[in-house]
Short mmCIF file of C-alpha atoms in Angstrom, two decimals:
data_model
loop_
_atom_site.label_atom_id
_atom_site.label_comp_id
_atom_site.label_asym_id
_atom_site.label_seq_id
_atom_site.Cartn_x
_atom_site.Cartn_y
_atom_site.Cartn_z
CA UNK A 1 -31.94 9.63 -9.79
CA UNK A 2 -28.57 8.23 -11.31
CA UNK A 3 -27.76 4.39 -12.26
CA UNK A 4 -24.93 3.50 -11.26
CA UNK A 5 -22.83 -0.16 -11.96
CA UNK A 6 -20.70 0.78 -8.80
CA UNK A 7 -20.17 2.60 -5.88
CA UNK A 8 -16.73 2.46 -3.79
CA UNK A 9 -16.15 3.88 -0.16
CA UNK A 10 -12.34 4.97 0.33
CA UNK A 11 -9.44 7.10 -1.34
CA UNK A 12 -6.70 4.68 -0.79
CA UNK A 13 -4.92 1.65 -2.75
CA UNK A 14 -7.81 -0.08 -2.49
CA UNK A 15 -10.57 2.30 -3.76
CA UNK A 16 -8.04 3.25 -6.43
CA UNK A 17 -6.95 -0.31 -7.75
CA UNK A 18 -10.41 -0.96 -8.11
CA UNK A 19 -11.45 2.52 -9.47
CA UNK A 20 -8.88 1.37 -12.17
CA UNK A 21 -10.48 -1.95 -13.10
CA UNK A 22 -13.94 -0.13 -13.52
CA UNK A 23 -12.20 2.89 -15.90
CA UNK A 24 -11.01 -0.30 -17.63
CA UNK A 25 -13.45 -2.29 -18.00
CA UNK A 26 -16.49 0.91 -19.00
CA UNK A 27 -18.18 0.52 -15.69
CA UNK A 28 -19.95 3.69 -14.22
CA UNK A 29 -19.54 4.42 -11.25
CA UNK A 30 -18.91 6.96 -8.08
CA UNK A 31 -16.28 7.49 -5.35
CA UNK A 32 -17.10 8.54 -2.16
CA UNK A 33 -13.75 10.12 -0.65
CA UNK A 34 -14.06 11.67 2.96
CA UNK A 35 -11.06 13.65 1.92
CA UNK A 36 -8.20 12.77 5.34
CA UNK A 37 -5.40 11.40 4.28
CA UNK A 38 -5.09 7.52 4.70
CA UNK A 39 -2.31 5.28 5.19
CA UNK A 40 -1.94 4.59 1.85
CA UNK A 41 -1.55 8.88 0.95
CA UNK A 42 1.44 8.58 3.18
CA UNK A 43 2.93 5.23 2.80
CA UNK A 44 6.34 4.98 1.86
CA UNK A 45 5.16 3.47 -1.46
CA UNK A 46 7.58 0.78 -1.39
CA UNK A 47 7.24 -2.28 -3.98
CA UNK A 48 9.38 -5.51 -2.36
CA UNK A 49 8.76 -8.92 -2.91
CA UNK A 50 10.97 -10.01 0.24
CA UNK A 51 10.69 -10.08 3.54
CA UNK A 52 13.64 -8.09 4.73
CA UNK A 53 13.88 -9.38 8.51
CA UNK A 54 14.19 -12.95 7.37
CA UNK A 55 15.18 -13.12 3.56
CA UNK A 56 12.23 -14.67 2.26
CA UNK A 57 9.60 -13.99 -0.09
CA UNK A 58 5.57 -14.39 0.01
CA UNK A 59 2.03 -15.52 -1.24
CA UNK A 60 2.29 -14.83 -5.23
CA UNK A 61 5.05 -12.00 -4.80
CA UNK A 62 5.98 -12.36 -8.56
CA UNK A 63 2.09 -12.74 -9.59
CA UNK A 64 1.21 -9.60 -7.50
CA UNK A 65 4.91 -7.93 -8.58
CA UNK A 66 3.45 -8.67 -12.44
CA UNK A 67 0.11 -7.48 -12.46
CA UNK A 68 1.29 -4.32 -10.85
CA UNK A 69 3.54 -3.07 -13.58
CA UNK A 70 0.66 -3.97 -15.96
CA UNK A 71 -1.83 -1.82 -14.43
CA UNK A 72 0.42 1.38 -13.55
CA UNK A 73 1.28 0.83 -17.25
CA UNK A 74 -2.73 0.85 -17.77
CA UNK A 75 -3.12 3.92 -15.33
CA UNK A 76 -0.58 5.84 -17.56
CA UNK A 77 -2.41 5.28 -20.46
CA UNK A 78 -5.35 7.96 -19.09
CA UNK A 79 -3.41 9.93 -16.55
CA UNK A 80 -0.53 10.98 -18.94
CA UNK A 81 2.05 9.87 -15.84
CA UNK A 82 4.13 7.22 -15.13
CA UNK A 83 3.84 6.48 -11.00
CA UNK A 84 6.80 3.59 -11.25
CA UNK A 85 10.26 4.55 -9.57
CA UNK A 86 12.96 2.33 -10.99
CA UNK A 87 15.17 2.62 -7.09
CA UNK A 88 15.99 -0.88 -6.08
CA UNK A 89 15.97 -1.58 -2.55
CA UNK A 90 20.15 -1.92 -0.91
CA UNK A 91 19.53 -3.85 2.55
CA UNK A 92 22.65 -3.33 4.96
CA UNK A 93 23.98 -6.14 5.89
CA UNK A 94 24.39 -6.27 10.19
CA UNK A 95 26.94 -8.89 9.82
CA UNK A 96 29.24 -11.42 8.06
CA UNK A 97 26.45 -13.69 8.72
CA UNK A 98 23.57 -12.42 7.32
CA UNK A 99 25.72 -11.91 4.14
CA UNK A 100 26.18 -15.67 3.78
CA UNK A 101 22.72 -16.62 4.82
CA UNK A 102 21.69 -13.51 1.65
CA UNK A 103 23.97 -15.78 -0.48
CA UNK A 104 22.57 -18.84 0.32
CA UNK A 105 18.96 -17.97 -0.26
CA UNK A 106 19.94 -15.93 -3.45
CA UNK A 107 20.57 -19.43 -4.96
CA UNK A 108 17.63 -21.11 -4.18
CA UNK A 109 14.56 -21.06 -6.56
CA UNK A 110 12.44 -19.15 -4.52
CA UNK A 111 14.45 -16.39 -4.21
CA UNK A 112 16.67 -16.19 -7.23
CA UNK A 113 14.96 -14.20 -8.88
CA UNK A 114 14.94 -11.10 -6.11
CA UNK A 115 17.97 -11.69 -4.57
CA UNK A 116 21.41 -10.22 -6.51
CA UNK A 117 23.98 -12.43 -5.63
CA UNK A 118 26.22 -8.92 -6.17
CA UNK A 119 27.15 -7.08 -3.13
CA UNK A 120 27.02 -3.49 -2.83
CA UNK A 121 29.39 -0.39 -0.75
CA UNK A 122 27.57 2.48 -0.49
CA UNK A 123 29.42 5.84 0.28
CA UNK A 124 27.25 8.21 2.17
CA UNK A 125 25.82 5.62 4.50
CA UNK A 126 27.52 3.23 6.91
CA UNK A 127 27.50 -0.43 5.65
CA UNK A 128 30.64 -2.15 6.83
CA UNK A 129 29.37 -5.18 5.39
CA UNK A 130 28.19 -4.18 2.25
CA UNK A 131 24.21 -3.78 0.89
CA UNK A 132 22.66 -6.47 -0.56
CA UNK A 133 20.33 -5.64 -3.84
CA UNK A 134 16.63 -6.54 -4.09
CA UNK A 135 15.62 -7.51 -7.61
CA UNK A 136 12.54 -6.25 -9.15
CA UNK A 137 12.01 -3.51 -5.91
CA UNK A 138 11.14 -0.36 -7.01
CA UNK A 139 8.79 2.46 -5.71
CA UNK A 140 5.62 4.07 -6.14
CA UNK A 141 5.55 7.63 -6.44
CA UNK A 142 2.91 8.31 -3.98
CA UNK A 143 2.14 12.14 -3.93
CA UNK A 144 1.68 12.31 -7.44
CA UNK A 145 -0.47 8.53 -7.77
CA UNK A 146 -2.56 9.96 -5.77
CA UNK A 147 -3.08 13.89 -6.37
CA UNK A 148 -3.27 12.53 -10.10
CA UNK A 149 -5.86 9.86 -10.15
CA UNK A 150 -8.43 11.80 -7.61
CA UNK A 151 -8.10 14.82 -10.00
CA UNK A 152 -8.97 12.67 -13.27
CA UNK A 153 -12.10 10.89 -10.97
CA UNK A 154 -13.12 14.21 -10.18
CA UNK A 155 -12.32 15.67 -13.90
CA UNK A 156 -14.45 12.85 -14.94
CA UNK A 157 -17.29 13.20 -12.70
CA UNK A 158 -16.69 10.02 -10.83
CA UNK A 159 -15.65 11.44 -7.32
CA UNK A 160 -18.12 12.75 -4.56
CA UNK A 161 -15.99 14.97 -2.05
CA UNK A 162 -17.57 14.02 0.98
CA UNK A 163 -18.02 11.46 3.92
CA UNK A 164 -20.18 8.59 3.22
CA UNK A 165 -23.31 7.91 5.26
CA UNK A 166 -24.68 5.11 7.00
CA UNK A 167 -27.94 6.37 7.91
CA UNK A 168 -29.16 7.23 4.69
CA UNK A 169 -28.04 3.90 3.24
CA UNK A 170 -31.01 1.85 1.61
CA UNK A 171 -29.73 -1.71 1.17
CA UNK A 172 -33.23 -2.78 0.35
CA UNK A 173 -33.27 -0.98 -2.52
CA UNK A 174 -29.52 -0.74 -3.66
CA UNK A 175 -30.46 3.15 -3.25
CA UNK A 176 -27.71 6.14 -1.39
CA UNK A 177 -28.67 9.37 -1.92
CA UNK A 178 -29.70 9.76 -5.86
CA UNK A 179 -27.85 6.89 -6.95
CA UNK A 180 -29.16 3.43 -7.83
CA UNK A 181 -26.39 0.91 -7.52
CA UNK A 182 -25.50 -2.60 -8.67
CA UNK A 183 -22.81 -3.36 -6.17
CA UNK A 184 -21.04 -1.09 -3.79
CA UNK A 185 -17.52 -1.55 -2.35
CA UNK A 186 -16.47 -0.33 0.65
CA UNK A 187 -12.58 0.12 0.90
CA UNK A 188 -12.03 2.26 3.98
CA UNK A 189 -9.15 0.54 5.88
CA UNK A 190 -9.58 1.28 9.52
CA UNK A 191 -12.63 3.41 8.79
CA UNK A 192 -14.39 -0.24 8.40
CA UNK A 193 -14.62 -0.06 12.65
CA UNK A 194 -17.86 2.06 11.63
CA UNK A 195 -19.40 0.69 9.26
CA UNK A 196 -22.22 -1.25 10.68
CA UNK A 197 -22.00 -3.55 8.14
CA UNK A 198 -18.27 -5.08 8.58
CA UNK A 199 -17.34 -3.72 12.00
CA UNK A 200 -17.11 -6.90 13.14
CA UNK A 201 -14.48 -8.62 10.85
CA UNK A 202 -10.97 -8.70 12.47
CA UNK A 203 -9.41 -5.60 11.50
CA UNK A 204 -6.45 -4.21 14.00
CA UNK A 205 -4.56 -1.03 13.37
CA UNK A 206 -0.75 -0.74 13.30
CA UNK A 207 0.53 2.73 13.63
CA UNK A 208 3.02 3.64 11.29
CA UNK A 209 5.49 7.05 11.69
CA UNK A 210 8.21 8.25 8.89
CA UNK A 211 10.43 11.81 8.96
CA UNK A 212 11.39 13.55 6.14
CA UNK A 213 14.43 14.71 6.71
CA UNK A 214 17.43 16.86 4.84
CA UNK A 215 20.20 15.84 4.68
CA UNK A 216 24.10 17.94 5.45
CA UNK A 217 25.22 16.07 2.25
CA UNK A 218 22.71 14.39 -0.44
CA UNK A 219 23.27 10.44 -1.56
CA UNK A 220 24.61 9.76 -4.74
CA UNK A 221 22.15 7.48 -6.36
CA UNK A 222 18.45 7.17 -6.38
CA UNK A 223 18.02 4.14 -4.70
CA UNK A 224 16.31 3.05 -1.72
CA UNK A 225 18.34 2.06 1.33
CA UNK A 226 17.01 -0.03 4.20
CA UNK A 227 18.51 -1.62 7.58
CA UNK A 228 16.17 -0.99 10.88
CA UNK A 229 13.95 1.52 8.39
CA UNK A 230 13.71 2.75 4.75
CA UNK A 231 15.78 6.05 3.28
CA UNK A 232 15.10 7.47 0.09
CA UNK A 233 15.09 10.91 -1.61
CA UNK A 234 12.07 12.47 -2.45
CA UNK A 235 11.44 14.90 -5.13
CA UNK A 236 11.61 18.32 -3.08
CA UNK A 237 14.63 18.02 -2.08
CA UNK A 238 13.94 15.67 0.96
CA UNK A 239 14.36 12.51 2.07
CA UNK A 240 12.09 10.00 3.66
CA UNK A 241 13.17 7.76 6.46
CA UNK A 242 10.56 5.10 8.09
CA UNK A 243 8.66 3.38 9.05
CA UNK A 244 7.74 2.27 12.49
CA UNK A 245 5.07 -0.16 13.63
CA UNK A 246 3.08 0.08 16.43
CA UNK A 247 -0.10 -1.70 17.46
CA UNK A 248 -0.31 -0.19 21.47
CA UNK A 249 -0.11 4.01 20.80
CA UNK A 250 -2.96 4.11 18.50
CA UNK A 251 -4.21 7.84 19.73
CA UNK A 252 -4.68 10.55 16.79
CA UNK A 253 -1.07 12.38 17.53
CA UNK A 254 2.20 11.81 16.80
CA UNK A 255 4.17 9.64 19.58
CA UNK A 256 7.74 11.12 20.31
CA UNK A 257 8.99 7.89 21.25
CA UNK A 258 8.50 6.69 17.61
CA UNK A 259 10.15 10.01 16.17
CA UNK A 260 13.39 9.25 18.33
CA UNK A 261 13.23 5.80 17.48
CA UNK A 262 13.19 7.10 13.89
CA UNK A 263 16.35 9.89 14.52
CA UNK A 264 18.23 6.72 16.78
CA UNK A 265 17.57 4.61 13.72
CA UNK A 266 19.28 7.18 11.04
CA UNK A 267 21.55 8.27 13.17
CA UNK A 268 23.09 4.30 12.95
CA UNK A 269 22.98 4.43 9.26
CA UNK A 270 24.17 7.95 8.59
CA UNK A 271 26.93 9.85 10.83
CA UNK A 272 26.65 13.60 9.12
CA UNK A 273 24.16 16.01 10.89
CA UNK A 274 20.40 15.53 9.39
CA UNK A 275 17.59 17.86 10.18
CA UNK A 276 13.81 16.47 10.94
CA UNK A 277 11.71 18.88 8.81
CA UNK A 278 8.04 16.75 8.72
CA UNK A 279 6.29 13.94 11.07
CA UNK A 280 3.87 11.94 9.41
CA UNK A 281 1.77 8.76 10.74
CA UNK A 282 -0.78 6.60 9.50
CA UNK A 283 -3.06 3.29 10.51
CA UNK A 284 -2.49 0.45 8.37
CA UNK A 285 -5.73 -2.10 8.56
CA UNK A 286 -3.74 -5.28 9.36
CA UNK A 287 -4.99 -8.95 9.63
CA UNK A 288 -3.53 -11.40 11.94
CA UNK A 289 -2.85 -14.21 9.61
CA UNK A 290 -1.45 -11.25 7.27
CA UNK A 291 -3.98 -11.91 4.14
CA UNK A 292 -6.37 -9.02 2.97
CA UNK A 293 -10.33 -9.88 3.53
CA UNK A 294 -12.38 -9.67 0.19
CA UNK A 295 -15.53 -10.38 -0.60
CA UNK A 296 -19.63 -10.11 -0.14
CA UNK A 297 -21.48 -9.76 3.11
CA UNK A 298 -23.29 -12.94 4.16
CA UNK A 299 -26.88 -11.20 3.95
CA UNK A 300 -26.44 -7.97 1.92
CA UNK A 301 -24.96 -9.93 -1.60
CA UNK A 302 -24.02 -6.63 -3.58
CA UNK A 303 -22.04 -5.05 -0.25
CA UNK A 304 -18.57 -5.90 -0.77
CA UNK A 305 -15.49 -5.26 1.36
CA UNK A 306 -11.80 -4.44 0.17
CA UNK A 307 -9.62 -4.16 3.04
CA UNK A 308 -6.83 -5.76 5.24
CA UNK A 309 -4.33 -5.01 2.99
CA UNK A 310 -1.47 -4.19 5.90
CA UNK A 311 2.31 -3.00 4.62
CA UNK A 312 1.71 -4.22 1.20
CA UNK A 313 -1.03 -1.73 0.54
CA UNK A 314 0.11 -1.12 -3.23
CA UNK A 315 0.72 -5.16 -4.28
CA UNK A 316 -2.08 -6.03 -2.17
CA UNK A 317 -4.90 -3.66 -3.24
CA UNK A 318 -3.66 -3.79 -7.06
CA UNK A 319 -3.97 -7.81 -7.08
CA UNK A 320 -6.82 -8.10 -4.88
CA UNK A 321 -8.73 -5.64 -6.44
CA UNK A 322 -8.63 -7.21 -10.21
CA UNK A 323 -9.34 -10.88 -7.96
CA UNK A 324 -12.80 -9.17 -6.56
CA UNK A 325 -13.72 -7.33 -9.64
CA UNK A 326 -13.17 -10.50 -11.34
CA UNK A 327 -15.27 -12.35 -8.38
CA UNK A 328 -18.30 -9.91 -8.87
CA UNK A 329 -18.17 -10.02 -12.73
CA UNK A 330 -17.27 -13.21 -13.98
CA UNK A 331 -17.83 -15.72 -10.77
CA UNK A 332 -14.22 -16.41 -10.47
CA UNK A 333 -13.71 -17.95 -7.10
CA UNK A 334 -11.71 -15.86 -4.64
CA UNK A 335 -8.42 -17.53 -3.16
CA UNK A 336 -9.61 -18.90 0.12
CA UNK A 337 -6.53 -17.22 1.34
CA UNK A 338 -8.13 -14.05 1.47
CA UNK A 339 -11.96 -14.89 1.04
CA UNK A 340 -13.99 -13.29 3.79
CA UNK A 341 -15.82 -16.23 4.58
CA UNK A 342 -12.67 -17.76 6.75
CA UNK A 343 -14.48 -15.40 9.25
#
């Protein structure tokens, strides 16, 4: 039988952010990673402190924007890597009008700071009326955050290939399998609809497609170009283009209505011929009032949840994670904001 400080359910943002804080901080501990790819594996991995429909920003965007780049700096420190892609995000404008409503909000103090006043052309793409520049965007490389950080849990002994089990769960006894725990953490996204312990909190899905397409003629500049959807290169000589939401078509297959709504979508933005080349599609675990749900279960005190984190898997799960590790170790209050007990 093993002692054990933690154990945390889930391979995505989640499990990882909070893997990180343990590594940190000298906690033991052991990941329990069923091995599919999640959302998070193939997220776009963008980093965007606006809201891109309506030129606003959100709930501690800079705090969650700062404690990011501290931790991936952190994560470098043990993985030898750095996971942060300097590509600002260009937003076509559709009109004269959004340009001066950009302009407008650029100058106010909420937004200064992520909107360039500086407008943009961009050759390879259509943008009549120029791009306008998100400050402080950038992306995460995905494929390598994640092949990098499950090989160093595994390297370390921390990760436990396999699917975690309800049945043999002794919450009596903080006991699963041979492993004593302190606290456990489950961070499963939409896997939480079977765990018997927080099926019933309000998680809904929200299928998400991108392509990965190549290109007749490559863009310029590494940057990361968005209108109806999000382009960017990737590093194998591809590019991503997504991605769409969906909360209806929530079957296990790809839907060919959101792969042509995808080509349709490209096709606005970029008039040479293109070739589709991969389909990929995930669940997010959304919330309706758009806030992630962290904290204890009301009988079970040392079962913890980590989930709800939505389209902002990365600032979410980074912030949120440090907030509950934080919560558990030091009995820092949780923002009510995203506290489970508004459930």
């Amino acid at each position: 039988m093993k002692n054990v400080d933690y154990i945390i359910v889930g391979d995505g943002y989640a499990a990882l952010f909070f893997a990180h804080q343990l590594i940190k901080n000298n906690k033991s501990f052991i990941l329990f990673s069923e091995g599919r790819k999640s959302a998070s594996q193939v997220s776009a991995g963008i980093i965007n402190p606006v809201v891109l429909k309506k030129f606003t920003t959100f709930w501690l965007a800079q705090e969650q924007l700062d404690f990011l780049k501290t931790s991936l700096h952190e994560i470098e420190q043990y993985t030898g890597s750095n996971y942060l892609i300097e590509a600002q995000i260009h937003r076509i404008f559709h009109d004269e009008n959004e340009q001066k409503l950009w302009l407008k909000k650029s100058q106010t103090p909420e937004l200064t700071h992520f909107l360039s006043e500086d407008f943009n052309d961009i050759n390879e793409v259509k943008n009549n009326f120029s791009t306008g520049k998100v400050k402080q965007s950038a992306r995460l490389n995905v494929k390598d955050f994640f092949t990098d950080l499950l090989a160093y849990l595994e390297e370390q002994k921390y990760l436990v290939k396999e699917k975690f089990d309800y049945q043999i769960f002794d919450t009596q006894n903080s006991l699963y399998k041979d492993y004593y725990f302190r606290n456990i953490i489950f961070c499963e996204g939409m896997g939480v609809k079977n765990n018997p312990f927080f099926s019933n909190l309000p998680v809904v899905p929200n299928k998400g497609h991108h392509i990965r397409v190549k290109l007749s003629k490559d863009l310029s500049e590494n940057i990361t170009i968005k209108k109806k959807h999000f382009l960017f290169p990737l590093h194998n000589g591809l590019y991503f283009y997504g991605g769409t939401y969906d909360r209806d078509q929530l079957h296990e297959k790809v839907d060919e209505s959101a792969v042509e709504q995808l080509n349709n979508g490209l096709s606005e933005i970029y008039c040479k011929e293109f070739s589709v080349e991969e389909v990929h599609f995930g669940f997010r675990p959304t919330v309706k009032d758009r806030r992630p749900i962290v904290g204890a279960h009301s009988i079970h005190k040392n079962l913890f949840i980590l989930n709800g984190l939505g389209a902002r898997g990365i600032l979410n799960g980074c912030y949120f994670a440090n907030a509950l590790y934080e919560n558990i170790e030091h009995s820092v209050e949780l923002p009510k904001e995203v506290s489970i007990d508004r459930f």
